[in-house]
Amino acid sequence: MSPPRRTVGGVNRTDRLYALVEELRARAPRRVTARELADLYEVSARTIERDIGALQQAGVPIYADVGRTGGYTVDPSRTLPPLNFTPAEAVAVAITLARADGSPYSRAARTALNKIVTAMSAGDGAAARDLAARIHFFARPDADVPASVPAVLEEAMTARRVVRLAYADAGGTVTDRDVEPVAFTAGARVWYLIGWCRLRGAARVFRIDRVRRAVLLEEVAPERSLGDLDVGPPNMVARSLELA
């Protein structure tokens, strides 16, 4: 028989979301009903359902079974335990990610930041939010918003799949071409897809903001590295992104 759980009442929603994830991690793989969680946090079952929905939308892998014996559980292997990020470290990550608009995986960056903050202790998470509120960016009101990388291009790169592009050249002429994705690279304000263009039979660099349509194909692209392709400005060295 499981030991009784301590009742935690009167917490704000942010702290409750954090606590919900940890509660589900502690009880996994056993399912926990909305009523059990509602009693624990002294809120309604409907409130718990809304909280769970918000966590799922943020990318937390919470699974639900319906019916009288149903409930919620979380996959501990795909969630983060409480992290030892300091508030300053979390804000430093947020500043970096805030500069990622228009870059590949910018949508994933936002969900990653949400997971980091959710996995911090309640006190550190609140301190990080307070510090973040004192960080501001100036921008001209008429400044162009960077073109976002289409999700299908991100998926093509991740899965190494051939992608079919409708691509406009500098003169506006649109051609359809199948491309084997190799790398993303960035200029001052524009992101590019580097790949092997089957229409031209050669390596090409495609401006993301000129991609009019992209369709992911089933075919897996052959292994190619950036070093195999003769692209890029002369006298420049391409360095890959490092995670550590």
CSV table of C-alpha atoms in Angstrom, one decimal:
chain,number,residue,atom,x,y,z
A,1,MET,CA,0.0,0.0,0.0
A,2,SER,CA,1.4,3.4,-0.9
A,3,PRO,CA,2.2,5.8,1.9
A,4,PRO,CA,-0.3,8.7,2.3
A,5,ARG,CA,0.6,11.8,0.4
A,6,ARG,CA,0.9,15.2,2.0
A,7,THR,CA,-1.9,17.6,1.2
A,8,VAL,CA,-0.6,20.8,-0.5
A,9,GLY,CA,-3.1,23.5,-0.6
A,10,GLY,CA,-3.1,27.2,-1.3
A,11,VAL,CA,-0.3,27.2,-4.0
A,12,ASN,CA,-0.4,29.3,-7.1
A,13,ARG,CA,-0.8,27.8,-10.5
A,14,THR,CA,2.8,28.0,-11.5
A,15,ASP,CA,3.9,26.1,-8.4
A,16,ARG,CA,1.1,23.7,-8.8
A,17,LEU,CA,2.2,22.9,-12.4
A,18,TYR,CA,5.7,22.1,-11.2
A,19,ALA,CA,4.3,20.0,-8.3
A,20,LEU,CA,2.0,18.1,-10.6
A,21,VAL,CA,4.9,16.9,-12.8
A,22,GLU,CA,6.9,15.8,-9.7
A,23,GLU,CA,3.9,14.1,-8.2
A,24,LEU,CA,3.3,12.1,-11.4
A,25,ARG,CA,7.0,11.3,-11.7
A,26,ALA,CA,7.0,10.0,-8.1
A,27,ARG,CA,4.0,7.8,-8.7
A,28,ALA,CA,4.9,6.5,-12.2
A,29,PRO,CA,4.0,4.1,-13.7
A,30,ARG,CA,0.8,4.1,-11.6
A,31,ARG,CA,-2.0,6.1,-12.9
A,32,VAL,CA,-3.3,9.0,-10.7
A,33,THR,CA,-6.9,10.2,-11.2
A,34,ALA,CA,-7.9,13.9,-11.5
A,35,ARG,CA,-9.9,13.5,-8.3
A,36,GLU,CA,-6.9,12.3,-6.3
A,37,LEU,CA,-4.8,15.2,-7.6
A,38,ALA,CA,-7.7,17.6,-7.0
A,39,ASP,CA,-7.9,16.5,-3.3
A,40,LEU,CA,-4.1,16.8,-3.0
A,41,TYR,CA,-3.9,20.3,-4.2
A,42,GLU,CA,-7.4,21.4,-2.8
A,43,VAL,CA,-8.7,22.5,-6.2
A,44,SER,CA,-11.4,21.1,-8.5
A,45,ALA,CA,-10.9,18.1,-10.8
A,46,ARG,CA,-11.7,20.5,-13.7
A,47,THR,CA,-8.8,22.7,-12.6
A,48,ILE,CA,-6.5,19.7,-12.6
A,49,GLU,CA,-7.7,18.7,-16.1
A,50,ARG,CA,-6.9,22.2,-17.4
A,51,ASP,CA,-3.4,22.1,-15.7
A,52,ILE,CA,-2.7,18.7,-17.3
A,53,GLY,CA,-3.8,20.1,-20.7
A,54,ALA,CA,-1.4,23.0,-20.3
A,55,LEU,CA,1.5,20.8,-19.4
A,56,GLN,CA,0.8,18.5,-22.4
A,57,GLN,CA,0.7,21.5,-24.7
A,58,ALA,CA,4.1,22.5,-23.3
A,59,GLY,CA,5.5,19.1,-24.3
A,60,VAL,CA,5.5,17.3,-21.0
A,61,PRO,CA,4.9,13.6,-21.9
A,62,ILE,CA,1.7,13.0,-19.7
A,63,TYR,CA,-0.5,10.2,-20.8
A,64,ALA,CA,-4.2,9.8,-19.9
A,65,ASP,CA,-6.5,6.8,-19.8
A,66,VAL,CA,-10.3,7.5,-19.8
A,67,GLY,CA,-12.9,5.6,-17.9
A,68,ARG,CA,-13.5,4.7,-14.2
A,69,THR,CA,-10.1,3.1,-13.8
A,70,GLY,CA,-8.3,5.7,-15.9
A,71,GLY,CA,-5.9,8.4,-14.7
A,72,TYR,CA,-2.7,10.3,-15.6
A,73,THR,CA,0.9,9.1,-15.7
A,74,VAL,CA,4.2,10.5,-16.9
A,75,ASP,CA,7.1,8.9,-18.6
A,76,PRO,CA,10.0,9.5,-16.1
A,77,SER,CA,12.6,8.8,-18.8
A,78,ARG,CA,11.4,11.7,-20.9
A,79,THR,CA,11.0,14.3,-18.1
A,80,LEU,CA,13.5,16.3,-16.2
A,81,PRO,CA,14.0,15.9,-12.5
A,82,PRO,CA,14.4,19.2,-10.5
A,83,LEU,CA,17.3,21.0,-12.1
A,84,ASN,CA,20.1,22.9,-10.4
A,85,PHE,CA,19.9,25.8,-12.7
A,86,THR,CA,20.3,29.1,-10.9
A,87,PRO,CA,17.8,31.9,-11.8
A,88,ALA,CA,20.6,33.7,-13.6
A,89,GLU,CA,21.5,30.5,-15.7
A,90,ALA,CA,17.9,30.0,-16.7
A,91,VAL,CA,17.6,33.7,-17.8
A,92,ALA,CA,20.9,33.4,-19.7
A,93,VAL,CA,19.4,30.4,-21.6
A,94,ALA,CA,16.2,32.4,-22.2
A,95,ILE,CA,18.1,35.4,-23.6
A,96,THR,CA,19.9,33.1,-26.0
A,97,LEU,CA,16.7,31.5,-27.1
A,98,ALA,CA,14.9,34.8,-27.5
A,99,ARG,CA,17.5,35.6,-30.2
A,100,ALA,CA,16.5,32.4,-32.0
A,101,ASP,CA,13.4,33.7,-33.7
A,102,GLY,CA,13.4,32.6,-37.3
A,103,SER,CA,16.1,30.0,-36.7
A,104,PRO,CA,15.7,26.3,-37.2
A,105,TYR,CA,14.0,24.7,-34.2
A,106,SER,CA,12.9,28.0,-32.7
A,107,ARG,CA,9.5,26.3,-31.8
A,108,ALA,CA,11.4,23.5,-30.1
A,109,ALA,CA,13.5,26.1,-28.3
A,110,ARG,CA,10.4,27.6,-26.7
A,111,THR,CA,9.1,24.2,-25.5
A,112,ALA,CA,12.6,23.4,-24.2
A,113,LEU,CA,12.7,26.6,-22.1
A,114,ASN,CA,9.3,25.8,-20.7
A,115,LYS,CA,10.5,22.4,-19.7
A,116,ILE,CA,13.6,23.8,-18.0
A,117,VAL,CA,11.6,26.4,-16.0
A,118,THR,CA,8.9,23.8,-15.1
A,119,ALA,CA,11.6,21.4,-13.8
A,120,MET,CA,13.3,24.0,-11.6
A,121,SER,CA,12.3,24.3,-7.9
A,122,ALA,CA,9.4,26.5,-7.3
A,123,GLY,CA,11.5,29.2,-5.6
A,124,ASP,CA,14.2,29.3,-8.3
A,125,GLY,CA,11.5,29.3,-11.0
A,126,ALA,CA,9.8,32.3,-9.4
A,127,ALA,CA,13.2,34.1,-9.0
A,128,ALA,CA,14.0,33.4,-12.7
A,129,ARG,CA,10.7,34.8,-13.9
A,130,ASP,CA,11.2,37.9,-11.7
A,131,LEU,CA,14.7,38.4,-13.2
A,132,ALA,CA,13.5,37.8,-16.7
A,133,ALA,CA,10.9,40.5,-16.3
A,134,ARG,CA,13.8,43.0,-15.9
A,135,ILE,CA,15.4,42.1,-19.2
A,136,HIS,CA,14.2,44.0,-22.3
A,137,PHE,CA,15.0,44.2,-26.0
A,138,PHE,CA,14.7,47.3,-28.1
A,139,ALA,CA,13.6,47.0,-31.7
A,140,ARG,CA,12.3,49.4,-34.3
A,141,PRO,CA,8.5,49.1,-34.5
A,142,ASP,CA,8.7,48.7,-38.3
A,143,ALA,CA,11.5,46.1,-38.2
A,144,ASP,CA,11.0,43.0,-40.4
A,145,VAL,CA,10.3,39.8,-38.5
A,146,PRO,CA,12.8,37.1,-39.5
A,147,ALA,CA,11.2,34.5,-41.7
A,148,SER,CA,10.6,31.3,-39.7
A,149,VAL,CA,12.1,28.0,-40.9
A,150,PRO,CA,9.1,25.8,-42.0
A,151,ALA,CA,8.6,22.9,-39.7
A,152,VAL,CA,8.8,20.5,-42.6
A,153,LEU,CA,12.4,21.6,-43.3
A,154,GLU,CA,13.3,21.1,-39.6
A,155,GLU,CA,11.8,17.6,-39.8
A,156,ALA,CA,13.6,16.9,-43.1
A,157,MET,CA,16.9,17.8,-41.5
A,158,THR,CA,16.2,15.8,-38.4
A,159,ALA,CA,15.0,12.7,-40.2
A,160,ARG,CA,17.5,13.0,-43.1
A,161,ARG,CA,14.6,12.9,-45.6
A,162,VAL,CA,14.4,14.3,-49.1
A,163,VAL,CA,12.2,17.4,-49.3
A,164,ARG,CA,10.4,18.8,-52.3
A,165,LEU,CA,10.6,22.6,-52.5
A,166,ALA,CA,8.8,25.2,-54.6
A,167,TYR,CA,11.6,27.7,-54.6
A,168,ALA,CA,11.7,31.3,-55.9
A,169,ASP,CA,15.0,32.6,-57.3
A,170,ALA,CA,16.2,36.3,-56.9
A,171,GLY,CA,14.0,37.2,-59.9
A,172,GLY,CA,10.9,35.6,-58.5
A,173,THR,CA,10.8,32.6,-60.8
A,174,VAL,CA,9.5,29.5,-58.9
A,175,THR,CA,10.8,26.0,-59.7
A,176,ASP,CA,10.0,22.7,-58.1
A,177,ARG,CA,13.0,20.7,-57.0
A,178,ASP,CA,13.8,17.7,-54.8
A,179,VAL,CA,16.6,18.5,-52.2
A,180,GLU,CA,18.7,16.3,-50.0
A,181,PRO,CA,19.1,18.4,-46.8
A,182,VAL,CA,22.7,18.7,-45.5
A,183,ALA,CA,22.9,21.7,-43.1
A,184,PHE,CA,21.4,24.9,-42.0
A,185,THR,CA,23.5,28.1,-41.9
A,186,ALA,CA,22.8,31.7,-41.1
A,187,GLY,CA,23.7,35.1,-42.5
A,188,ALA,CA,23.2,38.4,-40.7
A,189,ARG,CA,19.3,38.1,-40.7
A,190,VAL,CA,18.5,35.2,-43.1
A,191,TRP,CA,18.7,31.5,-42.6
A,192,TYR,CA,19.7,29.1,-45.4
A,193,LEU,CA,19.2,25.5,-46.2
A,194,ILE,CA,22.3,23.8,-47.8
A,195,GLY,CA,21.5,20.7,-49.7
A,196,TRP,CA,22.1,18.6,-52.8
A,197,CYS,CA,19.6,19.8,-55.5
A,198,ARG,CA,18.6,17.0,-57.8
A,199,LEU,CA,17.2,19.4,-60.4
A,200,ARG,CA,20.6,21.0,-60.8
A,201,GLY,CA,22.7,17.9,-59.9
A,202,ALA,CA,24.8,20.0,-57.6
A,203,ALA,CA,25.0,21.5,-54.1
A,204,ARG,CA,22.9,24.6,-53.7
A,205,VAL,CA,22.2,27.1,-50.9
A,206,PHE,CA,18.5,28.0,-50.5
A,207,ARG,CA,17.2,31.1,-48.7
A,208,ILE,CA,14.5,30.1,-46.2
A,209,ASP,CA,12.4,33.1,-47.0
A,210,ARG,CA,12.3,32.1,-50.7
A,211,VAL,CA,10.8,28.7,-50.0
A,212,ARG,CA,7.2,29.0,-51.1
A,213,ARG,CA,6.2,25.4,-50.3
A,214,ALA,CA,7.9,22.3,-48.8
A,215,VAL,CA,6.7,18.7,-48.8
A,216,LEU,CA,8.5,16.0,-46.9
A,217,LEU,CA,9.1,12.9,-49.0
A,218,GLU,CA,9.3,9.3,-47.8
A,219,GLU,CA,12.8,8.8,-49.2
A,220,VAL,CA,15.8,8.8,-46.9
A,221,ALA,CA,18.5,11.1,-48.2
A,222,PRO,CA,22.0,9.7,-48.8
A,223,GLU,CA,24.7,10.5,-46.2
A,224,ARG,CA,26.4,13.8,-47.1
A,225,SER,CA,28.5,16.2,-44.9
A,226,LEU,CA,29.0,19.9,-45.5
A,227,GLY,CA,32.6,19.1,-46.2
A,228,ASP,CA,31.5,17.1,-49.2
A,229,LEU,CA,29.9,20.1,-50.8
A,230,ASP,CA,31.6,23.0,-52.5
A,231,VAL,CA,29.5,25.8,-51.0
A,232,GLY,CA,30.1,28.8,-48.8
A,233,PRO,CA,32.0,32.1,-49.1
A,234,PRO,CA,35.7,31.7,-49.9
A,235,ASN,CA,38.2,32.1,-47.1
A,236,MET,CA,35.5,31.2,-44.6
A,237,VAL,CA,35.4,28.1,-42.3
A,238,ALA,CA,32.1,26.6,-41.3
A,239,ARG,CA,32.0,25.6,-37.6
A,240,SER,CA,29.2,23.3,-36.4
A,241,LEU,CA,27.1,24.1,-33.3
A,242,GLU,CA,28.4,22.5,-30.1
A,243,LEU,CA,26.3,21.4,-27.2
A,244,ALA,CA,29.2,21.0,-24.8
